[in-house]
Short mmCIF file of C-alpha atoms and ligand atoms in Angstrom, two decimals:
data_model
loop_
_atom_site.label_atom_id
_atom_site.label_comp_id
_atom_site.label_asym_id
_atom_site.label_seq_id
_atom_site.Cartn_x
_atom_site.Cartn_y
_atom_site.Cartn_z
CA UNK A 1 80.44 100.75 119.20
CA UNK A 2 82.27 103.79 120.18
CA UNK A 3 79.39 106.56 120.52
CA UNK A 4 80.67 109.38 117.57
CA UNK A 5 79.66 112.89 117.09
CA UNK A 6 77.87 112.49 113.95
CA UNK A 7 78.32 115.41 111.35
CA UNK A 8 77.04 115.65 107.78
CA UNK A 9 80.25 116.30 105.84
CA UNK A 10 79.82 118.59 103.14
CA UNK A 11 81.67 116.68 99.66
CA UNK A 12 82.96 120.46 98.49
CA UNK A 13 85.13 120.94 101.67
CA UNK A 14 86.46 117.34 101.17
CA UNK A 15 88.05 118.15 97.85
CA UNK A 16 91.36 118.73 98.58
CA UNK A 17 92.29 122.92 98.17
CA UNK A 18 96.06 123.12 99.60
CA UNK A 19 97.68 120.44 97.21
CA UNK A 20 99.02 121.87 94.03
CA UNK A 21 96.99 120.33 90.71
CA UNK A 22 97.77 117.35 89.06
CA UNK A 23 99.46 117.76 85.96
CA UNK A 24 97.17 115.80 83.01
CA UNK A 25 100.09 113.27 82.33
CA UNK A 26 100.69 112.37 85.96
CA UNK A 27 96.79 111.64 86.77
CA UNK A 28 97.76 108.00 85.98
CA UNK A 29 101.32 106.27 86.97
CA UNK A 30 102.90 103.90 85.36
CA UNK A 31 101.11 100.69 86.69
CA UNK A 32 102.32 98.64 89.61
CA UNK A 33 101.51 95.22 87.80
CA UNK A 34 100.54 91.70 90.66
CA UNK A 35 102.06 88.99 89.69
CA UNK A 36 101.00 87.25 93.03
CA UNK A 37 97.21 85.76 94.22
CA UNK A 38 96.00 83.72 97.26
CA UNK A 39 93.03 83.01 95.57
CA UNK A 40 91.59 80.48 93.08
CA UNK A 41 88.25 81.38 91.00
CA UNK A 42 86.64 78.24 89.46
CA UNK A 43 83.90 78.69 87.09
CA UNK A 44 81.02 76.08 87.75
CA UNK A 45 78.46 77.46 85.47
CA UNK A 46 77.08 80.17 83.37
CA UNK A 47 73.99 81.52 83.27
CA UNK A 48 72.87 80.78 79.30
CA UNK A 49 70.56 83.80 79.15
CA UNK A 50 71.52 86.15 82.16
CA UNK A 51 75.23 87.30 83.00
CA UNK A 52 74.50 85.33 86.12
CA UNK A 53 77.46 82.83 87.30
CA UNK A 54 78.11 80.04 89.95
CA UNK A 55 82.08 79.86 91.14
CA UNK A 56 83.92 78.21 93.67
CA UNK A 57 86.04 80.57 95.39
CA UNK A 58 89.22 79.03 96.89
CA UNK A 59 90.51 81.75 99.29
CA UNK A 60 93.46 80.87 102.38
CA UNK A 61 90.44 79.98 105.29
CA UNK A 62 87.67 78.92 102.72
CA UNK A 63 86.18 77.54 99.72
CA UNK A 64 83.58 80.12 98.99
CA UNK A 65 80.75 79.71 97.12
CA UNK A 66 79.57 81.95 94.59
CA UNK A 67 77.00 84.20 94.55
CA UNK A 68 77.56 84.53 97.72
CA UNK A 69 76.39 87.32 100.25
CA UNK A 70 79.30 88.22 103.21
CA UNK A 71 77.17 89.80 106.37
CA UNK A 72 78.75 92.55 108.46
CA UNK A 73 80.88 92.29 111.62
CA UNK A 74 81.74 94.99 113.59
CA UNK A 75 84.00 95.03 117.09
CA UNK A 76 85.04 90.96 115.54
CA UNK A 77 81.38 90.49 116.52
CA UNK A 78 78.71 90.44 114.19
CA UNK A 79 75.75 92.47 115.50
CA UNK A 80 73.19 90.15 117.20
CA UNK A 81 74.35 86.71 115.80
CA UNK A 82 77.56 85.12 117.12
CA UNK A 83 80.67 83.55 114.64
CA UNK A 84 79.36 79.91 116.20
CA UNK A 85 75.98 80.80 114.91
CA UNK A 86 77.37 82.19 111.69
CA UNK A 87 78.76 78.73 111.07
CA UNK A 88 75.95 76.36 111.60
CA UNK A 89 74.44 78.48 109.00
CA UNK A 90 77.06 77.11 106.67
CA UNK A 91 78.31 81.14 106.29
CA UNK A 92 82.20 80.70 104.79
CA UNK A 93 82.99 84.37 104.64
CA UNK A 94 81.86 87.52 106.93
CA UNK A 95 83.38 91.21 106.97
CA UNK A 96 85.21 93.23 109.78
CA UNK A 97 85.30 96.31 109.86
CA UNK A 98 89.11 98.09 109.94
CA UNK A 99 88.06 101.15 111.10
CA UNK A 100 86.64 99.46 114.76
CA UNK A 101 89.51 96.73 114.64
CA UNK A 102 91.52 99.56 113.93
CA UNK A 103 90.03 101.61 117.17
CA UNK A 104 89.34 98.19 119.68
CA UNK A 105 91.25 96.44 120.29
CA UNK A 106 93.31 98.11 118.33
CA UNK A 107 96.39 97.40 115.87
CA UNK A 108 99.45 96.26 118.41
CA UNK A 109 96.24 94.03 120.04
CA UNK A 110 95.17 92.71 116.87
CA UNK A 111 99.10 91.79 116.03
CA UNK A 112 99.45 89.92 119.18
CA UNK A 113 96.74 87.32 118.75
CA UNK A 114 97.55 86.68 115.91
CA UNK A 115 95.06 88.30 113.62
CA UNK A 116 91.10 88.50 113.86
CA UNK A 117 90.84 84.91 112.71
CA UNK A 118 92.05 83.71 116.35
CA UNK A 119 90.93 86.81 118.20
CA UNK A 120 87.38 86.33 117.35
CA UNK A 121 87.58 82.29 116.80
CA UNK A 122 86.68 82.47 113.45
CA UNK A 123 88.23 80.05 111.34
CA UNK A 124 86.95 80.57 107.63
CA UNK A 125 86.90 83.61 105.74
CA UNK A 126 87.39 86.72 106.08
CA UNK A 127 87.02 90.32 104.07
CA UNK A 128 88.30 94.27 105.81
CA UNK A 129 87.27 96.83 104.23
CA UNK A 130 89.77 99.90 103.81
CA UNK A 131 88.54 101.81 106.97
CA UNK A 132 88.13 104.95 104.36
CA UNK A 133 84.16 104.65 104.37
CA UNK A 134 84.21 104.54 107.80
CA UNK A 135 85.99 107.48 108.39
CA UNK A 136 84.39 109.61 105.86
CA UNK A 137 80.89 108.70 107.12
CA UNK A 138 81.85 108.43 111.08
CA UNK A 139 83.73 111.50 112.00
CA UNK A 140 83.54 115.21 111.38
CA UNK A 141 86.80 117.20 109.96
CA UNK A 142 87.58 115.09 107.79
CA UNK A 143 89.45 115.92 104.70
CA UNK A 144 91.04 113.84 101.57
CA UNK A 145 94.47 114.95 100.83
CA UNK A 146 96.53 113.26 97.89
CA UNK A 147 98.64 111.78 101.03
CA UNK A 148 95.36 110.41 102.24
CA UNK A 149 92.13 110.72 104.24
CA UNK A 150 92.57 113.30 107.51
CA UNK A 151 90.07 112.70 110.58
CA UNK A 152 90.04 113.81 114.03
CA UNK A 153 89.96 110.42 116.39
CA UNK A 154 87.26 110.57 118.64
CA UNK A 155 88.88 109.12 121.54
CA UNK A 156 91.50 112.21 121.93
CA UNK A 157 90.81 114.33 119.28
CA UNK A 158 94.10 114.22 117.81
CA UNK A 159 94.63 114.55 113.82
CA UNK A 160 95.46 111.11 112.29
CA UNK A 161 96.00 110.27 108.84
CA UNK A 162 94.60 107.44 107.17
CA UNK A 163 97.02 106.75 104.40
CA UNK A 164 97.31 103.55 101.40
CA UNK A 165 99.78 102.51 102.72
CA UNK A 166 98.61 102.39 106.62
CA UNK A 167 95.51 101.06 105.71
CA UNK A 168 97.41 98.23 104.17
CA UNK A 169 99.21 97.65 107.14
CA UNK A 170 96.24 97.47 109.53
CA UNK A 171 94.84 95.07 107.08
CA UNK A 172 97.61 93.09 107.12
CA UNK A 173 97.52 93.06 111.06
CA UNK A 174 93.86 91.97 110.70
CA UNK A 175 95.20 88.77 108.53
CA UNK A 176 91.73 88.59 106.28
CA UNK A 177 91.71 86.40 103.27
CA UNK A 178 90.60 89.45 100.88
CA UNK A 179 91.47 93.18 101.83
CA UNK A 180 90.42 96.21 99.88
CA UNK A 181 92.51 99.27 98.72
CA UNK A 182 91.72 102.28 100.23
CA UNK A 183 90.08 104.55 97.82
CA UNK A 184 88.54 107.89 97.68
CA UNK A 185 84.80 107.87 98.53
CA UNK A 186 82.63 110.07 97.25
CA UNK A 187 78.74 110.20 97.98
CA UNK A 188 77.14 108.39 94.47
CA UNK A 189 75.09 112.10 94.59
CA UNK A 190 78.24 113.93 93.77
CA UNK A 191 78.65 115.17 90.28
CA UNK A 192 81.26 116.84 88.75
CA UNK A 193 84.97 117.28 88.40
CA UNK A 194 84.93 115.72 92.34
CA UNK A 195 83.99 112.30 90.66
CA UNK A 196 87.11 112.43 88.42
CA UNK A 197 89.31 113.24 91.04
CA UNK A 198 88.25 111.09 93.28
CA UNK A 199 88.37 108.07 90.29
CA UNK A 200 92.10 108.88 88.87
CA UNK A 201 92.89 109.61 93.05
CA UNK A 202 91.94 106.26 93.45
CA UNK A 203 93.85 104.70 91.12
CA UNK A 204 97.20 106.32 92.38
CA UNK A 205 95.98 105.08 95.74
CA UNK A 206 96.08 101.27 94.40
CA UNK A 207 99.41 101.83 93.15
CA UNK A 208 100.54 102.63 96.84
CA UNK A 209 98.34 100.14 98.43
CA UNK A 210 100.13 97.37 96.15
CA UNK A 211 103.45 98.15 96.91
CA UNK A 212 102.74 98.56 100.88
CA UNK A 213 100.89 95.30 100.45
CA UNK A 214 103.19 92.39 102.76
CA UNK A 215 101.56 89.68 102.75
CA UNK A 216 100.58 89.03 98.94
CA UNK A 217 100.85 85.32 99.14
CA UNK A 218 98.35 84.75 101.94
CA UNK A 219 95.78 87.74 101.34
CA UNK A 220 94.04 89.19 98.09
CA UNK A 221 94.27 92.68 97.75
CA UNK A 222 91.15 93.99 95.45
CA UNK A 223 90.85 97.41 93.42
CA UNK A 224 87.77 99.27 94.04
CA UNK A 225 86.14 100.64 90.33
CA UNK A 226 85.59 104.27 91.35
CA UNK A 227 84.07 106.96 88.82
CA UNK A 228 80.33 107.44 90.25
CA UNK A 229 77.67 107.00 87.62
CA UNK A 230 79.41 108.01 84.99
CA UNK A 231 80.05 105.40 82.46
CA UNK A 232 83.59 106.68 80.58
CA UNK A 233 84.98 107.40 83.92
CA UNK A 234 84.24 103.68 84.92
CA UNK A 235 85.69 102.74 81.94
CA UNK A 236 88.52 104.29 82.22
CA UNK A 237 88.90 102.93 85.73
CA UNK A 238 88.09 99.51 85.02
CA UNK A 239 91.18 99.56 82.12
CA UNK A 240 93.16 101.46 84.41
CA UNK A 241 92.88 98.91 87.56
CA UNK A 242 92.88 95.50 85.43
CA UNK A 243 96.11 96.76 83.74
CA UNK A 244 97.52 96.62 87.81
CA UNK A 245 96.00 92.82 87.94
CA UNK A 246 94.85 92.66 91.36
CA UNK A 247 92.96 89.26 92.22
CA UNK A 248 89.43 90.51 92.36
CA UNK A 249 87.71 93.43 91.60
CA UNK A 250 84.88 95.70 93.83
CA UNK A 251 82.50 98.45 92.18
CA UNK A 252 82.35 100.83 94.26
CA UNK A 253 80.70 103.92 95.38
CA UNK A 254 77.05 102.73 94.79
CA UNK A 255 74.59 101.92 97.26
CA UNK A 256 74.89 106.22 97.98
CA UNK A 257 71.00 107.07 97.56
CA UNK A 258 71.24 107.22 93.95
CA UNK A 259 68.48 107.18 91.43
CA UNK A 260 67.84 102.62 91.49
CA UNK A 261 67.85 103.24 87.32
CA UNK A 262 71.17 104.85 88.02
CA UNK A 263 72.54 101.88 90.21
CA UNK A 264 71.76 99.42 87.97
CA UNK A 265 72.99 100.57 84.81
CA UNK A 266 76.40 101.85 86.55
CA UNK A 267 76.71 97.53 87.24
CA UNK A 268 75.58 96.88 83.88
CA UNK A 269 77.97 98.80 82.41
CA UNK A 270 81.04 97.91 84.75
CA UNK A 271 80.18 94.41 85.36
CA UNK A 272 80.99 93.11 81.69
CA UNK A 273 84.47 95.17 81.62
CA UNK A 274 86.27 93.29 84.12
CA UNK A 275 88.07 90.10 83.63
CA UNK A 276 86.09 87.15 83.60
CA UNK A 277 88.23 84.95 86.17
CA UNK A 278 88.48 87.16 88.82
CA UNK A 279 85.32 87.99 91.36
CA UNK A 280 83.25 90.97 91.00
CA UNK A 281 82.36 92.81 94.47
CA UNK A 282 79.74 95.15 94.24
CA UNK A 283 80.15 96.73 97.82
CA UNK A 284 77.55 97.83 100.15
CA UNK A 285 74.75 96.37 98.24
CA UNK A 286 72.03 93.89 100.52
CA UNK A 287 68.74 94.15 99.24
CA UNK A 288 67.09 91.39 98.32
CA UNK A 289 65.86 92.50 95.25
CA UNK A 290 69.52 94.52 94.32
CA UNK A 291 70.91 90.80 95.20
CA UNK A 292 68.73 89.04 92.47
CA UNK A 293 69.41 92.27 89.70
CA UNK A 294 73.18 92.24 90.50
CA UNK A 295 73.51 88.59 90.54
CA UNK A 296 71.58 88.34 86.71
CA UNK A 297 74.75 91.40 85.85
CA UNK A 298 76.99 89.12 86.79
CA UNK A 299 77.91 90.22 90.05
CA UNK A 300 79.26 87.53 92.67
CA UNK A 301 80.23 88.66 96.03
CA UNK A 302 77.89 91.41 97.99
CA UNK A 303 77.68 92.77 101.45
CA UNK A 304 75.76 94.96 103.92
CA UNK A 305 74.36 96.06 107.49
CA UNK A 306 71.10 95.91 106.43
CA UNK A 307 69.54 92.01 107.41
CA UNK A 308 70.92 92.83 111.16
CA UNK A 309 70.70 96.41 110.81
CA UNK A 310 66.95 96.16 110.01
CA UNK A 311 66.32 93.37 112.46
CA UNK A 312 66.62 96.04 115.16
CA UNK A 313 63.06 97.52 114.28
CA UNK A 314 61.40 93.82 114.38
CA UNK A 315 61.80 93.37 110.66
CA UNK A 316 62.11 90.33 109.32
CA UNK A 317 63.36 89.44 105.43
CA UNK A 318 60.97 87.37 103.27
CA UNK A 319 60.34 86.36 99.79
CA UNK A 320 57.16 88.43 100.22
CA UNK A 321 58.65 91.34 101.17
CA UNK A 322 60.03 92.83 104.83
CA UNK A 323 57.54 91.21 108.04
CA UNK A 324 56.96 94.38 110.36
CA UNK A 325 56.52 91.86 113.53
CA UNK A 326 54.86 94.83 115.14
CA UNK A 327 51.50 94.84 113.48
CA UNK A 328 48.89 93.44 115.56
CA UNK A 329 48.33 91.21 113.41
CA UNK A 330 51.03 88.96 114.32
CA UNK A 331 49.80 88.83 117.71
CA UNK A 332 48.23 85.60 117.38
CA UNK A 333 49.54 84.10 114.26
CA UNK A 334 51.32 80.69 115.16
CA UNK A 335 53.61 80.36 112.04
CA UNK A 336 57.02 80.60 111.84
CA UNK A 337 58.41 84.08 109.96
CA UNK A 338 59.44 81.57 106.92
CA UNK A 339 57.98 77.74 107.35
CA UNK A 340 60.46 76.98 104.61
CA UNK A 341 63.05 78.33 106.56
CA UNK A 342 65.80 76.20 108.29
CA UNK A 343 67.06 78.71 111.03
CA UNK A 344 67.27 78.56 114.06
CA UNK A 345 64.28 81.09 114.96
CA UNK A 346 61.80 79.55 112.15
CA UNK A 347 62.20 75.93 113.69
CA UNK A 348 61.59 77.25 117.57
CA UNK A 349 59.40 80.48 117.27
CA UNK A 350 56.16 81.49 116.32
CA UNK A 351 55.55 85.20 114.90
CA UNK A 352 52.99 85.73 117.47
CA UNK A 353 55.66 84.74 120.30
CA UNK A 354 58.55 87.53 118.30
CA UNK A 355 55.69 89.80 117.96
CA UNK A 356 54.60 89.78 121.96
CA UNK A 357 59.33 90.18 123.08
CA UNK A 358 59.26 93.12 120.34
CA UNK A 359 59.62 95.47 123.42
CA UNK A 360 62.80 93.65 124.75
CA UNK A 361 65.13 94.50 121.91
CA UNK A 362 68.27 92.45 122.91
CA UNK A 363 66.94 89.41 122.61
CA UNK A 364 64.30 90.43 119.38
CA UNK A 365 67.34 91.70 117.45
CA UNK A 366 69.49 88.51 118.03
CA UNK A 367 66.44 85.89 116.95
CA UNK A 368 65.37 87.91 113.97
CA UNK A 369 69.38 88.83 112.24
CA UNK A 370 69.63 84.87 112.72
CA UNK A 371 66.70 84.70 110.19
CA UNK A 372 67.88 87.66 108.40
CA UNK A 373 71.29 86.54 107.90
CA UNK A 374 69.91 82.57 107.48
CA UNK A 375 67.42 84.64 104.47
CA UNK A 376 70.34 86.33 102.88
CA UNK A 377 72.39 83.24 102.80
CA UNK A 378 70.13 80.83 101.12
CA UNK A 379 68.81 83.93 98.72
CA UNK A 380 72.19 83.38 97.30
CA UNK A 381 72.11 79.36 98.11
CA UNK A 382 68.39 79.54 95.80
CA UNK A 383 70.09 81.76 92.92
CA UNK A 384 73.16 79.23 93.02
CA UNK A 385 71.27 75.94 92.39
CA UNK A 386 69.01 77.95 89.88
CA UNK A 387 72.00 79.01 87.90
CA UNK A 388 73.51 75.23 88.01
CA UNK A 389 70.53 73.73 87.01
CA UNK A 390 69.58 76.65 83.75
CA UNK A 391 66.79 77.45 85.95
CA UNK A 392 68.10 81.04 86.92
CA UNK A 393 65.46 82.97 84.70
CA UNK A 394 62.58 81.26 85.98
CA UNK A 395 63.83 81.51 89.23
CA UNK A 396 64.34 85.62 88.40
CA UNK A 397 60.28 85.44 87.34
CA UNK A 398 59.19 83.77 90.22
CA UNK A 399 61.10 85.65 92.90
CA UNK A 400 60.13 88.97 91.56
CA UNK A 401 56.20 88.15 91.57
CA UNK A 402 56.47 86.83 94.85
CA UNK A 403 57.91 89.81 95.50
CA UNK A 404 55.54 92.19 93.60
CA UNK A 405 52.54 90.27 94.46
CA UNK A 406 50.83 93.11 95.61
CA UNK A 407 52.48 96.15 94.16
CA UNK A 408 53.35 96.96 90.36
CA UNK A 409 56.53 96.19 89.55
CA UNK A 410 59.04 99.00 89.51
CA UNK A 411 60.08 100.37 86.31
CA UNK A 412 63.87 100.06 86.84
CA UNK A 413 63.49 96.25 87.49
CA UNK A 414 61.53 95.25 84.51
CA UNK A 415 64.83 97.60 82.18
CA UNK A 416 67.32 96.10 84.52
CA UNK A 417 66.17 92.49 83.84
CA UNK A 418 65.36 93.36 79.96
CA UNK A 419 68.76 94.38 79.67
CA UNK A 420 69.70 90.38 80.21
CA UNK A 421 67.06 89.03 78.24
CA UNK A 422 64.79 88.46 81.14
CA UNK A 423 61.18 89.20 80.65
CA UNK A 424 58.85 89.35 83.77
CA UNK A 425 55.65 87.31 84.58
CA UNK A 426 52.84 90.06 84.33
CA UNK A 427 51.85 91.82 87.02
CA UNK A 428 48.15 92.15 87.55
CA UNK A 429 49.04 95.74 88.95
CA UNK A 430 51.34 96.80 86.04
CA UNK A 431 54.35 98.64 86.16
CA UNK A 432 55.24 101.80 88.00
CA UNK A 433 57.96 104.41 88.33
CA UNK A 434 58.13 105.18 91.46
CA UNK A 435 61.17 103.55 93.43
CA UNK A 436 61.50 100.62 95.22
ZN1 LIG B 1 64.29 81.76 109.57
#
């Protein structure tokens, strides 16, 4: 990845000053209505006590199965773990990033191979994000304008503008199955008029992103539910966006550093607005844990850095909780990380044998985001089955005491999975407030 000078942005000096105000009547356009979808949502089976669902997920490269959990590509390369590898562990959809596509090898590149499916030999699925988040987070000067989102590039330092319309196009270049408008991100800590602004700004911006969209018959364009964590202004999103009928539908936004009891009611409260054939994204979110309390709201499609990212540091993602393959006392511990684990790592490697390569991080990062990613994958695999079968509660109750085997459980869980009729097993340590 391209080295950036990294810069806390301050939110107030990304509202936009030089524009003239809205007027009241104009903070919502007429709606540009789809009429057009390259994607087919087939309900398997409900959940009869949670919101939880199973769906098959037709899109152009792949039928995707739902809950499902996308990882994170960047550069057409996922970090560590190769598309080959992604395959054999049966993954049918995986995220690039526009923003680095964007970057290297860049648009005109992109166009000439024919889209990131050939360029990085990847023949199933694919999701781009808007290149927005990337920008906002990545590079300093950057600004939000009603025209769209200003940065400085950090190859020449020129100005460029990131508008609806040319994120559109670069997503179209890219060829994924599912692209995603570009909206205006916010940090979930921002309160205030910002949030509103940012939420009506981001409906105008679907309007734009709709009619710059090309290639509606062969990629899904979704609308990204802005309006931070507060509920009327996701509400007025959520009628606001389904009115422009788009053929799925993110929340975004969360995932910030917000308050967990925050997060979860924010999905709680969105997740039951939106229609009930299309998919519900909640972006950014990898967790294990947020995976299980999303997927009882009813959430279906997730993604995140965070089983590669965290692979890095010689963690490795368990039932019981995250390995830290450092501790000594892996050192002579024969086991695999998971001996119910298929992967690729599990079957060949003991912990000792990961713990003793920590120091050479190449090759530690690549074995361990094979078992992170393989975790992540049959997390969702697990929560599928359990909602086929009825099973999902009990499968809720025995995940999280696994989970909290050793630790009280954390307030916001036990409200979160209250809220869908979900009581926990006790926990011989109780309850507890304190995040998790
Ligand atoms: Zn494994």
């Amino acid at each position: 990845m391209t080295q950036l000078n990294y810069e806390p942005i301050d939110e107030a000096t990304l509202a936009d000053s030089n524009m003239p105000p809205i007027a009241e009547t104009e903070l919502v356009p007429t709606p540009v209505r789809m009429t057009t979808t390259a994607l087919e949502f087939k309900l398997v089976a409900k959940c009869s006590t949670t919101r939880a669902r199973a769906s098959v997920l037709s899109l152009p490269h792949a039928d995707v199965l739902t809950p499902v959990f996308m990882p994170v590509g960047t550069q057409g390369t996922l970090k560590g773990i190769s598309t080959k590898q992604l395959e054999d562990l049966d993954c049918r959809i995986m995220l690039g990033n526009t923003y680095h596509l964007g970057n290297r090898p860049g648009e005109e590149v992109m166009k000439e191979m024919g889209g990131l499916h050939k360029f990085q030999n990847w023949n199933r699925a694919l999701l781009t994000d808007s290149g927005g988040f990337q920008m906002v987070s990545l590079l300093k000067f950057a600004r939000v304008t009603e025209e769209g989102v200003l940065f400085e590039s950090p190859h020449d330092g020129s100005e460029m503008l990131l508008t609806p319309e040319k994120s559109v196009e670069i997503q179209n270049g890219i060829g994924a199955d599912i692209l995603m408008q570009l909206d205006d991100v916010i940090s979930s800590t921002v309160t205030g008029k910002r949030v509103e602004e940012a939420m009506y700004r981001s409906i105008r911006w679907l309007d734009r992103c709709i009619m710059a969209h090309g290639r509606a018959t062969d990629q899904n364009i979704f609308a990204i539910i802005q309006g931070g964590l507060d509920a009327d202004l996701r509400t007025i999103c959520v009628r606001e966006m389904v009115k422009r009928n788009t053929p799925g539908y993110a929340i975004g936004g969360l995932s910030g550093g917000e308050a967990k009891d925050a997060f979860w009611r924010t999905v709680a409260h969105t997740a039951p607005l939106l229609p009930e054939n299309k998919p519900i994204y909640c972006m950014g979110v990898g967790f294990a844990i947020d995976l299980v309390v999303c997927t009882a709201l009813g959430v279906d499609m997730f993604d995140c850095v965070y089983p590669t990212r965290t692979a890095r540091f010689g963690t490795a993602l368990t039932d019981a909780g995250n390995m830290q393959l450092k501790h000594s006392k892996y050192a002579t511990d024969l086991q695999p990380i998971d001996a119910d684990c298929p992967c690729m790592t599990c079957r060949t490697y003991s912990r000792a044998y990961l713990h003793s390569i920590l120091g050479q991080e190449t090759v530690v990062c690549h074995l361990l985001s094979i078992h992170n990613v393989a975790y992540q994958l049959r997390l969702m695999t697990r929560m599928r089955d359990a909602i086929i079968a009825d099973e999902f509660p009990a499968f809720v109750r025995t995940f999280m005491s696994t989970m909290f085997a050793h630790s009280p459980y954390p307030q916001w869980i036990v409200d979160s999975m209250r809220s869908v009729n979900v009581e926990l097993n006790p926990n011989p340590h109780g309850i507890t407030s304190a995040e998790r």
